[in-house]
């Protein structure tokens, strides 16, 4: 933040010295627009975090126009066709990875939090039912959605398919909830669009000023959403006083962090046995240790997970998958002393495929056995 503030002040002083008032105007416009859109932006963030992305049933299919029309007109061929589509849509929603009980529990927690942060009148309209019909009882509201909606359970869907009804569709609470969330999302995006366009224009002018001020000096391009190459060194770092993180981890560290009570740190028995016997095959380092991961100064961002990491000779040496905690601000400002990509060593990948999974035939298919 201090770096960005210093850069901003530097531009303002430079613009004043060179009679370039448009850059100060752009900065003032950005600040005013941020203030003006703050409430809308917050509502949009909360809608995304709590409802759109947090609650899975907010994404149930809601377009029932053709089915309603077929039921009203007693158009049996169209009705049969649309009921098949409805069943398929339900199967895609309630697939093998969907748990109604988990979604219900999550929804109760997130809805309570959402209602405390977003005042009445600024929420999806259907959420007014929480107060009107359920006297503020979010748990009862969510239970009702699952009890009454055709999407609430397999049994509910089967019951509807056996006896379809326009009234049931038009009053389905989960459909009304999902449609209400979509309507609120569209309204917020429309309201923010004008602010965002004006902000984009002002920001473009601000960046133009920076480029003009720096002249021939090199600047990082904004390569987001495009293919990119980045380069750097394998290197550790010092996050704070008297603390240093080395550049490489080994299987010994995996064993040190084992925690059977935490699913993220459970170590399979076979892997422990391979470690105990030091059965690392040709993937071990010269000192006999099994490498697992390393860090480098390469500048990566969200979306780089899975990127190949090559050495100076073009050989694949790892796969990028994470960033260090101290480097998460890198999307705003690259900090060479702290910024590190976390990369799984390709030798560990091959070791897991071959020695742990017993799938050495895959390496043979890829001609990696030499």
XYZ file of C-alpha atoms in Angstrom:
370
model
C 0.000 0.000 0.000
C 2.844 2.363 0.850
C 4.460 1.676 -2.519
C 1.243 2.424 -4.384
C 0.677 5.599 -2.359
C 4.241 6.771 -3.057
C 3.776 6.110 -6.776
C 0.493 8.026 -6.767
C 2.067 11.028 -5.016
C 5.010 10.908 -7.400
C 2.656 11.103 -10.393
C 0.702 14.007 -8.881
C 3.912 15.983 -8.332
C 5.192 15.135 -11.811
C 1.858 16.098 -13.415
C 1.893 19.436 -11.620
C 5.482 20.174 -12.709
C 4.711 19.265 -16.333
C 1.300 20.954 -16.521
C -0.643 17.670 -16.953
C -3.803 18.276 -14.885
C -5.682 15.428 -16.586
C -3.839 12.868 -14.468
C -4.833 14.503 -11.197
C -8.397 14.744 -12.519
C -8.348 11.014 -13.321
C -7.160 10.164 -9.818
C -9.857 12.316 -8.218
C -12.475 10.672 -10.446
C -11.321 7.200 -9.417
C -11.526 8.110 -5.734
C -15.022 9.590 -6.106
C -16.312 6.631 -8.132
C -14.991 4.168 -5.557
C -16.856 6.077 -2.853
C -20.071 6.312 -4.895
C -20.213 2.624 -5.809
C -19.099 1.336 -2.398
C -22.533 0.234 -1.169
C -23.455 -1.439 -4.464
C -20.068 -3.154 -4.607
C -20.445 -4.475 -1.071
C -23.944 -5.794 -1.799
C -22.637 -7.486 -4.921
C -19.744 -9.107 -3.063
C -22.002 -10.382 -0.290
C -24.506 -11.742 -2.804
C -21.711 -13.627 -4.576
C -20.001 -14.945 -1.457
C -23.080 -15.939 0.525
C -25.725 -16.844 -2.048
C -24.538 -17.209 -5.646
C -21.356 -19.117 -4.842
C -22.026 -20.248 -1.290
C -25.447 -21.888 -1.584
C -25.705 -24.497 -4.308
C -29.495 -24.464 -4.632
C -29.357 -20.809 -5.653
C -28.380 -22.224 -9.062
C -31.333 -24.569 -9.623
C -32.855 -24.252 -13.136
C -35.639 -21.659 -13.074
C -36.836 -21.322 -16.674
C -40.111 -23.260 -16.734
C -41.981 -21.218 -19.379
C -42.329 -24.022 -21.939
C -43.405 -26.562 -19.334
C -45.952 -24.167 -17.832
C -47.297 -23.411 -21.315
C -47.555 -27.113 -22.141
C -49.414 -27.849 -18.887
C -51.836 -24.975 -19.376
C -52.567 -25.889 -22.995
C -52.653 -29.615 -22.235
C -50.048 -30.120 -24.964
C -49.072 -33.695 -24.109
C -46.173 -34.129 -26.590
C -44.539 -30.875 -25.451
C -45.322 -31.720 -21.826
C -43.572 -35.094 -22.118
C -40.573 -33.483 -23.787
C -40.260 -30.751 -21.155
C -40.648 -33.177 -18.255
C -37.747 -35.219 -19.626
C -35.680 -32.013 -19.820
C -36.660 -31.170 -16.243
C -35.535 -34.587 -15.031
C -32.224 -34.166 -16.867
C -31.751 -30.690 -15.393
C -32.422 -32.037 -11.914
C -29.926 -34.863 -12.433
C -27.259 -32.361 -13.457
C -27.961 -30.285 -10.358
C -28.328 -33.132 -7.837
C -25.384 -35.115 -9.208
C -23.063 -37.482 -7.355
C -21.154 -34.539 -5.833
C -24.217 -32.810 -4.406
C -25.261 -33.328 -0.790
C -28.651 -31.811 0.158
C -27.829 -32.073 3.861
C -24.535 -30.218 3.464
C -26.165 -27.561 1.262
C -28.901 -27.132 3.854
C -26.425 -26.671 6.713
C -24.282 -24.247 4.719
C -27.348 -22.258 3.625
C -28.526 -21.764 7.198
C -25.176 -20.346 8.283
C -24.612 -18.161 5.223
C -28.146 -16.772 5.095
C -27.959 -15.707 8.752
C -24.671 -13.930 8.085
C -25.973 -12.351 4.879
C -29.092 -10.982 6.595
C -26.995 -9.366 9.334
C -24.796 -7.595 6.770
C -27.350 -6.569 4.148
C -30.364 -4.540 5.316
C -33.961 -5.158 4.253
C -34.731 -3.488 0.954
C -31.286 -4.294 -0.418
C -31.721 -8.068 -0.606
C -33.269 -10.486 -3.120
C -37.012 -9.890 -2.850
C -37.919 -13.464 -1.914
C -35.844 -13.213 1.268
C -38.604 -10.994 2.664
C -40.359 -14.311 3.351
C -37.897 -14.981 6.177
C -39.469 -12.184 8.223
C -43.000 -12.226 6.814
C -43.700 -15.925 6.976
C -41.054 -17.334 9.314
C -40.623 -14.418 11.760
C -36.886 -14.216 11.101
C -36.240 -17.936 11.605
C -33.693 -18.735 8.887
C -33.504 -22.405 9.849
C -37.246 -22.827 9.360
C -37.066 -20.961 6.049
C -34.352 -23.244 4.664
C -36.080 -26.394 5.934
C -39.237 -25.227 4.158
C -37.375 -24.749 0.867
C -36.141 -28.331 0.928
C -39.466 -29.702 2.143
C -41.670 -27.940 -0.432
C -39.507 -27.608 -3.561
C -39.398 -30.095 -6.414
C -35.594 -29.680 -6.175
C -35.563 -30.423 -2.454
C -35.197 -34.179 -2.817
C -35.440 -37.084 -5.249
C -38.825 -37.954 -3.770
C -40.172 -34.454 -4.359
C -39.056 -34.506 -7.980
C -40.550 -37.968 -8.603
C -43.842 -36.846 -7.049
C -43.997 -33.812 -9.331
C -43.076 -35.758 -12.475
C -45.858 -38.225 -11.703
C -48.406 -35.427 -11.281
C -47.113 -32.152 -12.804
C -48.906 -28.948 -11.860
C -48.638 -25.312 -12.928
C -49.512 -24.194 -9.405
C -46.671 -26.222 -7.923
C -44.164 -24.726 -10.362
C -45.329 -21.135 -9.917
C -45.172 -21.411 -6.119
C -42.062 -23.549 -5.804
C -40.030 -21.804 -3.056
C -36.587 -22.902 -4.219
C -37.301 -21.721 -7.760
C -38.605 -18.410 -6.420
C -35.519 -18.058 -4.229
C -33.113 -18.833 -7.101
C -34.936 -16.478 -9.476
C -34.865 -13.752 -6.859
C -31.104 -14.146 -6.425
C -30.611 -13.966 -10.201
C -32.782 -10.848 -10.429
C -30.812 -9.151 -7.662
C -27.535 -10.063 -9.346
C -28.684 -8.588 -12.669
C -29.941 -5.406 -10.986
C -26.643 -4.882 -9.173
C -24.570 -5.521 -12.290
C -26.690 -3.025 -14.229
C -26.310 -0.400 -11.487
C -22.551 -0.967 -11.281
C -21.994 -0.959 -15.026
C -21.985 2.828 -15.374
C -19.665 3.298 -12.418
C -17.329 0.573 -13.667
C -17.070 2.045 -17.144
C -16.269 5.488 -15.789
C -13.724 3.980 -13.409
C -12.122 2.040 -16.264
C -11.794 5.239 -18.310
C -10.251 7.137 -15.385
C -7.893 4.286 -14.570
C -6.768 4.115 -18.191
C -5.854 7.806 -17.994
C -4.018 7.230 -14.689
C -1.945 4.416 -16.211
C -1.228 6.602 -19.231
C 0.191 9.162 -16.827
C 2.417 6.577 -15.140
C 3.794 5.395 -18.487
C 4.465 8.960 -19.566
C 6.167 9.760 -16.263
C 8.408 6.686 -16.357
C 9.242 7.178 -20.033
C 11.733 4.567 -21.210
C 11.747 2.710 -17.879
C 10.443 -0.849 -18.091
C 6.956 -1.583 -16.732
C 5.198 -4.868 -16.117
C 2.383 -5.473 -18.635
C -1.065 -6.465 -17.392
C -1.188 -9.963 -18.825
C -4.242 -11.198 -16.924
C -6.505 -13.571 -18.889
C -3.792 -14.155 -21.500
C -1.071 -16.736 -22.036
C 2.090 -15.649 -20.316
C 5.625 -16.734 -19.563
C 7.365 -15.741 -16.352
C 10.913 -16.378 -15.237
C 12.857 -16.392 -12.016
C 15.227 -18.273 -9.747
C 14.852 -21.173 -7.363
C 15.315 -19.297 -4.113
C 14.271 -19.252 -0.451
C 13.221 -16.138 1.416
C 13.227 -14.353 4.767
C 9.637 -13.455 5.734
C 10.527 -11.698 8.992
C 13.366 -11.087 11.401
C 15.452 -14.156 12.306
C 13.333 -16.486 10.157
C 14.474 -18.045 6.877
C 12.586 -20.522 4.650
C 14.775 -22.743 2.495
C 13.966 -23.266 -1.176
C 13.205 -26.997 -0.988
C 11.083 -29.452 1.000
C 11.423 -33.238 1.156
C 9.326 -36.236 2.119
C 10.737 -35.894 5.619
C 8.673 -32.709 5.978
C 5.526 -34.557 4.912
C 6.098 -37.008 7.754
C 6.766 -34.176 10.220
C 3.448 -32.535 9.376
C 1.369 -35.711 9.606
C -1.884 -35.200 11.503
C -4.358 -38.131 11.377
C -7.088 -35.853 12.802
C -6.837 -33.416 9.860
C -7.781 -34.844 6.458
C -5.384 -32.458 4.691
C -2.440 -33.897 6.608
C -3.263 -37.599 6.646
C -0.331 -39.641 5.295
C -1.276 -42.985 3.672
C 0.285 -46.100 5.154
C 1.962 -47.066 1.871
C 3.685 -43.696 1.586
C 4.927 -44.016 5.169
C 6.271 -47.475 4.391
C 8.108 -46.230 1.284
C 9.604 -43.467 3.430
C 10.604 -45.889 6.201
C 12.412 -48.137 3.693
C 13.806 -45.145 1.762
C 12.396 -46.859 -1.314
C 12.549 -43.841 -3.606
C 13.910 -45.594 -6.678
C 15.682 -43.368 -9.202
C 13.772 -40.284 -8.047
C 15.844 -39.560 -4.938
C 18.441 -36.787 -4.824
C 22.157 -37.637 -4.577
C 21.967 -37.342 -0.766
C 19.211 -39.973 -0.672
C 16.395 -37.541 0.219
C 13.090 -37.582 -1.706
C 12.318 -34.055 -3.005
C 8.691 -32.886 -2.763
C 8.437 -29.181 -3.599
C 10.499 -26.064 -4.145
C 9.882 -22.341 -4.382
C 10.998 -19.811 -6.972
C 10.769 -16.086 -7.632
C 8.498 -16.621 -10.652
C 5.541 -14.209 -10.626
C 2.317 -16.238 -10.777
C -1.332 -15.555 -10.069
C -4.690 -17.303 -9.718
C -5.074 -19.621 -12.719
C -1.401 -20.577 -12.905
C -1.943 -23.774 -10.942
C -0.886 -26.647 -13.184
C 1.534 -24.527 -15.194
C 4.696 -26.369 -16.286
C 7.946 -25.136 -14.772
C 11.007 -25.471 -17.023
C 14.686 -25.050 -16.303
C 17.130 -23.075 -18.462
C 17.521 -26.102 -20.769
C 13.774 -26.419 -21.351
C 13.399 -29.573 -19.231
C 10.228 -29.981 -17.156
C 11.306 -29.789 -13.512
C 7.994 -29.158 -11.746
C 4.372 -28.037 -11.761
C 3.285 -24.723 -10.232
C 0.435 -25.109 -7.733
C 0.537 -22.447 -5.021
C 1.996 -19.212 -3.657
C 3.526 -18.515 -0.278
C 1.426 -16.670 2.293
C 3.656 -13.607 2.295
C 3.312 -13.326 -1.493
C -0.485 -13.247 -1.839
C -0.386 -9.495 -2.408
C 1.520 -10.069 -5.640
C -1.529 -9.355 -7.795
C -1.290 -5.753 -6.597
C 2.462 -5.270 -6.264
C 5.273 -7.723 -7.004
C 7.657 -7.861 -4.034
C 10.863 -9.686 -5.050
C 12.008 -10.227 -1.458
C 8.810 -12.037 -0.505
C 7.125 -13.285 -3.690
C 7.494 -17.028 -4.240
C 5.708 -19.606 -6.356
C 5.342 -23.036 -4.757
C 6.131 -25.835 -7.206
C 5.846 -29.596 -6.865
C 9.100 -31.266 -7.936
C 8.563 -33.413 -11.038
C 10.602 -36.165 -9.371
C 7.965 -36.401 -6.649
C 5.197 -36.554 -9.256
C 6.968 -39.445 -11.004
C 7.703 -41.154 -7.668
C 4.015 -41.049 -6.696
C 2.917 -42.412 -10.083
C 5.531 -45.153 -10.129
C 6.379 -46.274 -6.603
C 3.270 -45.255 -4.658
C 0.463 -45.797 -7.204
C 2.150 -48.683 -9.014
C 1.347 -47.081 -12.358
C 4.805 -47.228 -13.921
C 3.166 -48.339 -17.160
C 1.988 -44.745 -17.599
C 5.597 -43.589 -17.579
C 6.414 -46.258 -20.167
C 3.583 -44.987 -22.389
C 5.034 -41.477 -22.137
C 8.559 -42.714 -22.843
C 9.736 -41.478 -19.438
C 11.440 -44.671 -18.317
C 14.884 -43.943 -19.748
